[in-house]
CSV table of N, CA, C and O in Angstrom, one decimal:
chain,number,residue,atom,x,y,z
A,1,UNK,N,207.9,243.6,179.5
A,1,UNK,CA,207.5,242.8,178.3
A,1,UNK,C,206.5,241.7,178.7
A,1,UNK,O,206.6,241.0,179.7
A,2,UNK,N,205.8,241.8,178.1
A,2,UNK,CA,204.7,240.4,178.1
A,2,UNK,C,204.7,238.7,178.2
A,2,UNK,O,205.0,238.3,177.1
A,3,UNK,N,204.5,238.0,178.9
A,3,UNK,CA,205.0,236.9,178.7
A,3,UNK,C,205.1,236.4,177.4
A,3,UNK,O,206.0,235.8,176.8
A,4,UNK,N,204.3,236.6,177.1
A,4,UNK,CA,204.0,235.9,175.6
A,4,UNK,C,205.0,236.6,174.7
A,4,UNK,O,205.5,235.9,173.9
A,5,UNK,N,205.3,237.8,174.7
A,5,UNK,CA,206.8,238.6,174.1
A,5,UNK,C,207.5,237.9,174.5
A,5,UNK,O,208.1,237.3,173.5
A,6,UNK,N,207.9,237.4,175.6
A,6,UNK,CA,209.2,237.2,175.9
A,6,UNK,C,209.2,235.4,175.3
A,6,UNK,O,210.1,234.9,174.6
A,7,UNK,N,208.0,234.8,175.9
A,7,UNK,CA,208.4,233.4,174.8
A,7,UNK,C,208.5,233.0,173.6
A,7,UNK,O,209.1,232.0,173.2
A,8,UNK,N,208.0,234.0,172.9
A,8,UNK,CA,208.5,234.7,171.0
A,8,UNK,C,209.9,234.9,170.8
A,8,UNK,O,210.4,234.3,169.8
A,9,UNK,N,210.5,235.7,171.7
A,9,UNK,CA,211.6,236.2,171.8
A,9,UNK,C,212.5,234.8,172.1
A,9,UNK,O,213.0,234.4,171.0
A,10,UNK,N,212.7,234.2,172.9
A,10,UNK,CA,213.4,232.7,173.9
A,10,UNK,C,213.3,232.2,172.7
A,10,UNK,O,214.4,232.1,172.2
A,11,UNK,N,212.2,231.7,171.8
A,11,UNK,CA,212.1,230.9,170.7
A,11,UNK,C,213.1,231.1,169.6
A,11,UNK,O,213.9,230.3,169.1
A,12,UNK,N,213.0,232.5,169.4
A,12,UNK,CA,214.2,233.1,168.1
A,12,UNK,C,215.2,233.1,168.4
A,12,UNK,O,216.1,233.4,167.6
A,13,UNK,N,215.4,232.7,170.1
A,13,UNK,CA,216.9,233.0,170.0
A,13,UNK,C,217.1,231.8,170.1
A,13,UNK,O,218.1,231.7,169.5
A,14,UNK,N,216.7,230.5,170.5
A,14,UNK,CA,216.8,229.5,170.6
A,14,UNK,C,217.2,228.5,169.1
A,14,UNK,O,218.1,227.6,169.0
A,15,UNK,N,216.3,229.0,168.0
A,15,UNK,CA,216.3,228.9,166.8
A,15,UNK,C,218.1,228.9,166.2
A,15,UNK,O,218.7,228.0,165.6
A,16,UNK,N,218.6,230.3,166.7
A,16,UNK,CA,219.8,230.3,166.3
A,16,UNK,C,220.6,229.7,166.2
A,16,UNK,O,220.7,228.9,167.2
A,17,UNK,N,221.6,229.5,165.1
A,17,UNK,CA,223.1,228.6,165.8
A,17,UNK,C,223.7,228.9,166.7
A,17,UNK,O,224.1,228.1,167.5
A,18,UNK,N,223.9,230.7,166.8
A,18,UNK,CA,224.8,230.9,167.6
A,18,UNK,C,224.1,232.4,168.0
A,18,UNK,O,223.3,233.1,167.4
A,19,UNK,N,224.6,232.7,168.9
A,19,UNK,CA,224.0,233.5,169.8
A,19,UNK,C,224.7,234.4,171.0
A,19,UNK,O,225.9,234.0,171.2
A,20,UNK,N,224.3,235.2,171.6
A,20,UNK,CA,224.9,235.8,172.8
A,20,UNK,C,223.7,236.5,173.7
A,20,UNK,O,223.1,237.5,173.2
A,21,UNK,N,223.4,236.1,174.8
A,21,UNK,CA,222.2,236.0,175.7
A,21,UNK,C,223.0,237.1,176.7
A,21,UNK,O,224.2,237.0,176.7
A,22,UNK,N,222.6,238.2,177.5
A,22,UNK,CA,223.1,239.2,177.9
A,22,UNK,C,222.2,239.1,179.7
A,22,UNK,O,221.9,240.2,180.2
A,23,UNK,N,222.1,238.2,180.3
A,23,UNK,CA,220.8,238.1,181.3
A,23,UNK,C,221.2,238.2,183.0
A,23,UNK,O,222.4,237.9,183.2
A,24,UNK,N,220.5,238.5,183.8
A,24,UNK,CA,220.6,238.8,185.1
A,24,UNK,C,221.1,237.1,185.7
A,24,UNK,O,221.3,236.2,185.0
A,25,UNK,N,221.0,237.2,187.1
A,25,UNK,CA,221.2,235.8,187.4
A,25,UNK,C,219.5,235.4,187.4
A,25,UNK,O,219.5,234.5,188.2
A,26,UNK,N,218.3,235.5,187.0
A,26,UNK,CA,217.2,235.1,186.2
A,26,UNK,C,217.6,234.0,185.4
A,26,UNK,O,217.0,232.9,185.5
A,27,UNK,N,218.6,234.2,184.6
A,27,UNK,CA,218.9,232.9,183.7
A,27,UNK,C,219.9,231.8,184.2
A,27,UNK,O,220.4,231.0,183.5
A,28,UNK,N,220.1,231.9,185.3
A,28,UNK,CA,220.4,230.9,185.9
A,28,UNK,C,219.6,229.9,186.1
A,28,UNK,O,219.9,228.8,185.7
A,29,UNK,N,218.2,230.2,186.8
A,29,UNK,CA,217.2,229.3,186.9
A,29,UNK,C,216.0,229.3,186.0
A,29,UNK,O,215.6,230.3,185.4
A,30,UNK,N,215.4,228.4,185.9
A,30,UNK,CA,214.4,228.8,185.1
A,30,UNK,C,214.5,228.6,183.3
A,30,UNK,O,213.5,228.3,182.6
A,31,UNK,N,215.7,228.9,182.8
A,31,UNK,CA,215.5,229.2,181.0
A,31,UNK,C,216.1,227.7,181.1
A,31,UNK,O,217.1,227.3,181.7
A,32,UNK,N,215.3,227.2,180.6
A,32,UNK,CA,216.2,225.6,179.5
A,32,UNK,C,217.3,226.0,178.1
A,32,UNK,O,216.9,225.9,176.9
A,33,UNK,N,218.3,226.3,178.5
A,33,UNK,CA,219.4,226.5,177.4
A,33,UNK,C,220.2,225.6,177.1
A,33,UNK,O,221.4,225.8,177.4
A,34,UNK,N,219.9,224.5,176.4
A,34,UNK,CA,220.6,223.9,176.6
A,34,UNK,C,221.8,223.5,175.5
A,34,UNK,O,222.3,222.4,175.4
A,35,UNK,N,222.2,224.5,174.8
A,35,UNK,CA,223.4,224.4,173.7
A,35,UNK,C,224.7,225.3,174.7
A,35,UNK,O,225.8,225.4,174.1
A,36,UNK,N,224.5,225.9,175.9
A,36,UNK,CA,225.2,226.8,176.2
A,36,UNK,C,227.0,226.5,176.4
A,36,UNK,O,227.6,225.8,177.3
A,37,UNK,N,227.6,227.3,175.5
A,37,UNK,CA,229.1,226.8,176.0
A,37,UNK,C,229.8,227.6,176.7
A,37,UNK,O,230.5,227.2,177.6
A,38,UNK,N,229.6,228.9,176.5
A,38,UNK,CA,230.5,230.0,178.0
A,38,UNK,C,229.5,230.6,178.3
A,38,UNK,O,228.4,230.8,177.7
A,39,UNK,N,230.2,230.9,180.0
A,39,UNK,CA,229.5,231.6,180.9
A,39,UNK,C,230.4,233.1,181.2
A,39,UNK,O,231.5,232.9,181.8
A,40,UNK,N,230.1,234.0,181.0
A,40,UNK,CA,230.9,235.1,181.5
A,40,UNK,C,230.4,235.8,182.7
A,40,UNK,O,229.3,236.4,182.7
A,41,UNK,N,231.1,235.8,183.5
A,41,UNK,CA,230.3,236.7,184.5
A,41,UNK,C,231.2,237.8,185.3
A,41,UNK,O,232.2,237.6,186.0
A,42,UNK,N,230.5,239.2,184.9
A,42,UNK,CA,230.9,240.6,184.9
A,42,UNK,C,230.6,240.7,187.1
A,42,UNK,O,231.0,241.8,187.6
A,43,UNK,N,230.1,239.8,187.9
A,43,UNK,CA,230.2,240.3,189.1
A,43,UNK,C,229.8,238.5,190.3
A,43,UNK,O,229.0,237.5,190.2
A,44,UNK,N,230.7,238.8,191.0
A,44,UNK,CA,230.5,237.6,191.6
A,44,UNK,C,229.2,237.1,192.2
A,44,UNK,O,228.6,238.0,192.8
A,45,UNK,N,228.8,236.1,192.2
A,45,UNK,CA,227.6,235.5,193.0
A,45,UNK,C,227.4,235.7,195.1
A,45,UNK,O,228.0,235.6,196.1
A,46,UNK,N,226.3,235.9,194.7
A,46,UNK,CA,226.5,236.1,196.8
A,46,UNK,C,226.4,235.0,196.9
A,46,UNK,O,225.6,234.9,197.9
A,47,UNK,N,226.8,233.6,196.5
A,47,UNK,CA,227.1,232.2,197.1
A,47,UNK,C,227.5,231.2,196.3
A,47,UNK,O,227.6,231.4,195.1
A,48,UNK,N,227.8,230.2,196.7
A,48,UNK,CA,228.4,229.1,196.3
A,48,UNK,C,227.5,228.4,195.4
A,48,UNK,O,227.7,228.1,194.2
A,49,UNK,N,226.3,228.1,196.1
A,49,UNK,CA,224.9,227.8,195.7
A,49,UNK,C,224.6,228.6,194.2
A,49,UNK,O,224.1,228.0,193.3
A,50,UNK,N,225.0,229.7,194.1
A,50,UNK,CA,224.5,230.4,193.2
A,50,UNK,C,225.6,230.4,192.0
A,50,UNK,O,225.3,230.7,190.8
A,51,UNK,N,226.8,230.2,192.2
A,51,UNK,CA,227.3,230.0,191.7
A,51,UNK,C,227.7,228.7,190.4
A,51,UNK,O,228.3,228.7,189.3
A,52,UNK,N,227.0,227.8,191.4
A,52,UNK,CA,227.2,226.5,190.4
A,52,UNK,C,226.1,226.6,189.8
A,52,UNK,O,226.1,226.1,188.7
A,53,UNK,N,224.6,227.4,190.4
A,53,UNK,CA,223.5,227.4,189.1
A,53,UNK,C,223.6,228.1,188.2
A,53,UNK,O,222.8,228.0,187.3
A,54,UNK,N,225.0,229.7,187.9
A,54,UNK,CA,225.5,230.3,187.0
A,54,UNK,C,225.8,229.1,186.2
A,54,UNK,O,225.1,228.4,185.5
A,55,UNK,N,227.0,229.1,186.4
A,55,UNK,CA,227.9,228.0,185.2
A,55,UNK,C,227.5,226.6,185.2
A,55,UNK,O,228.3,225.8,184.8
A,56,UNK,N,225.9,226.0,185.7
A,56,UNK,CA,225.3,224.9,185.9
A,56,UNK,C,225.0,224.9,183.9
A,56,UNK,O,225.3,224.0,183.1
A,57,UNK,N,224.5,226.2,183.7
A,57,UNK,CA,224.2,226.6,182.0
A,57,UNK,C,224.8,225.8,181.3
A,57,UNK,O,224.3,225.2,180.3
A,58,UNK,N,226.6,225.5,181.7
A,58,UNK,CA,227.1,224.7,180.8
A,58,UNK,C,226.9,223.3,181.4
A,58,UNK,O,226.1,223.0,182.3
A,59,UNK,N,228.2,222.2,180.4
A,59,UNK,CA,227.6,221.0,180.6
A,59,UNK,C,226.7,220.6,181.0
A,59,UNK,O,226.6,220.2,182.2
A,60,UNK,N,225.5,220.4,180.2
A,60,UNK,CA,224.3,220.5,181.0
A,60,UNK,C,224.4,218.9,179.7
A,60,UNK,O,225.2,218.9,178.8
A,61,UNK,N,223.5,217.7,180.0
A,61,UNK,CA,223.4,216.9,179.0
A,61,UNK,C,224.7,216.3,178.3
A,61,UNK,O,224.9,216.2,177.1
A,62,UNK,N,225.4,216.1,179.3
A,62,UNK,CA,226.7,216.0,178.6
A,62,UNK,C,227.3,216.1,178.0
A,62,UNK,O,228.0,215.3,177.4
A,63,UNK,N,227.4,217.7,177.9
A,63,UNK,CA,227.8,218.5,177.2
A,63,UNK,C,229.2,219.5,177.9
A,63,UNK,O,229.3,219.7,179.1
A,64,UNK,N,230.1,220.0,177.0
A,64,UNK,CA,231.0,221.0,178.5
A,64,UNK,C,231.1,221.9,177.9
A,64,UNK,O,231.0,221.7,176.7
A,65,UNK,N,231.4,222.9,178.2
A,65,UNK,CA,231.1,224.1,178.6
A,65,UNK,C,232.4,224.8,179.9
A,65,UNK,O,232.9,224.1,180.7
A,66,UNK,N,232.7,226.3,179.6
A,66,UNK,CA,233.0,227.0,180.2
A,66,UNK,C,232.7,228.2,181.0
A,66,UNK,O,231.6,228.7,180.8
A,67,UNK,N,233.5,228.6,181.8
A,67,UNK,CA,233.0,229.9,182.5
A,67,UNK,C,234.6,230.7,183.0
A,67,UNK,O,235.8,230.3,183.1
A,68,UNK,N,233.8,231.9,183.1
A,68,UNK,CA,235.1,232.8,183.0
A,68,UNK,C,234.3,233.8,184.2
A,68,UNK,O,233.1,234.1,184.1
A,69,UNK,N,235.1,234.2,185.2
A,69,UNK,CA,234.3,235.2,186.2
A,69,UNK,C,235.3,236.6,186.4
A,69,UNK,O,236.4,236.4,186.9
A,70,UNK,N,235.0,237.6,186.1
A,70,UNK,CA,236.0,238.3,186.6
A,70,UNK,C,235.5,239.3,187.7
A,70,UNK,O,234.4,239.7,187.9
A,71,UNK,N,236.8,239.5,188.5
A,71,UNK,CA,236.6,239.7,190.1
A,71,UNK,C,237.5,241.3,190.0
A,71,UNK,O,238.5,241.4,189.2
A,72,UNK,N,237.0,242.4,190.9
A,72,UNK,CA,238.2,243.1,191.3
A,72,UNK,C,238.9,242.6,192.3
A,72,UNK,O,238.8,241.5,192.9
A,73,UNK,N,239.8,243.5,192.5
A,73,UNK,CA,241.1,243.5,194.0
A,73,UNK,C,240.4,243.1,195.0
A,73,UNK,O,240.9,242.3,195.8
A,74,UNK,N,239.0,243.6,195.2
A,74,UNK,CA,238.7,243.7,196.5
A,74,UNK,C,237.8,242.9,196.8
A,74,UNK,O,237.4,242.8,197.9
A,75,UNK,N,237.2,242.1,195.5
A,75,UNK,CA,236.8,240.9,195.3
A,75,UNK,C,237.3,239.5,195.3
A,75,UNK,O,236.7,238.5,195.1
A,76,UNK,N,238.5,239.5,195.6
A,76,UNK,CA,239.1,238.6,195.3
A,76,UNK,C,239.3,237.5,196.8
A,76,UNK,O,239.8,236.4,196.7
């Protein structure tokens, strides 16, 4: 997708009240989201570091926010 697609796109979703964003850890860094209230995350972070810029998304502005990670057995 084209940048300029994709900043079209960020806009409309941003526009929304409400929303569900589906994104790599890319959106960790980088997207200004700043209404975000959960974080779901389908696979654990390779670090600590990386982890708090996941669920950084919430409370951001004094705002709070959750997160939910789920892990297998062998993840754990």
């Amino acid at each position: 997708m084209a940048q300029v697609d994709r900043v079209e796109q960020m806009k409309g979703f941003l526009a929304t009240d409400k929303g569900v964003l589906i994104a790599t850890d890319v959106a960790a860094r980088g997207l200004d989201l700043p209404k975000v209230e959960n974080i779901v995350q389908f696979s654990p972070p390779g670090s600590a570091r990386d982890y708090v810029q996941r669920i950084g998304r919430t409370a951001r502005r004094g705002n709070f926010g959750q997160s939910l990670l789920f892990l297998l057995p062998t993840e754990g």
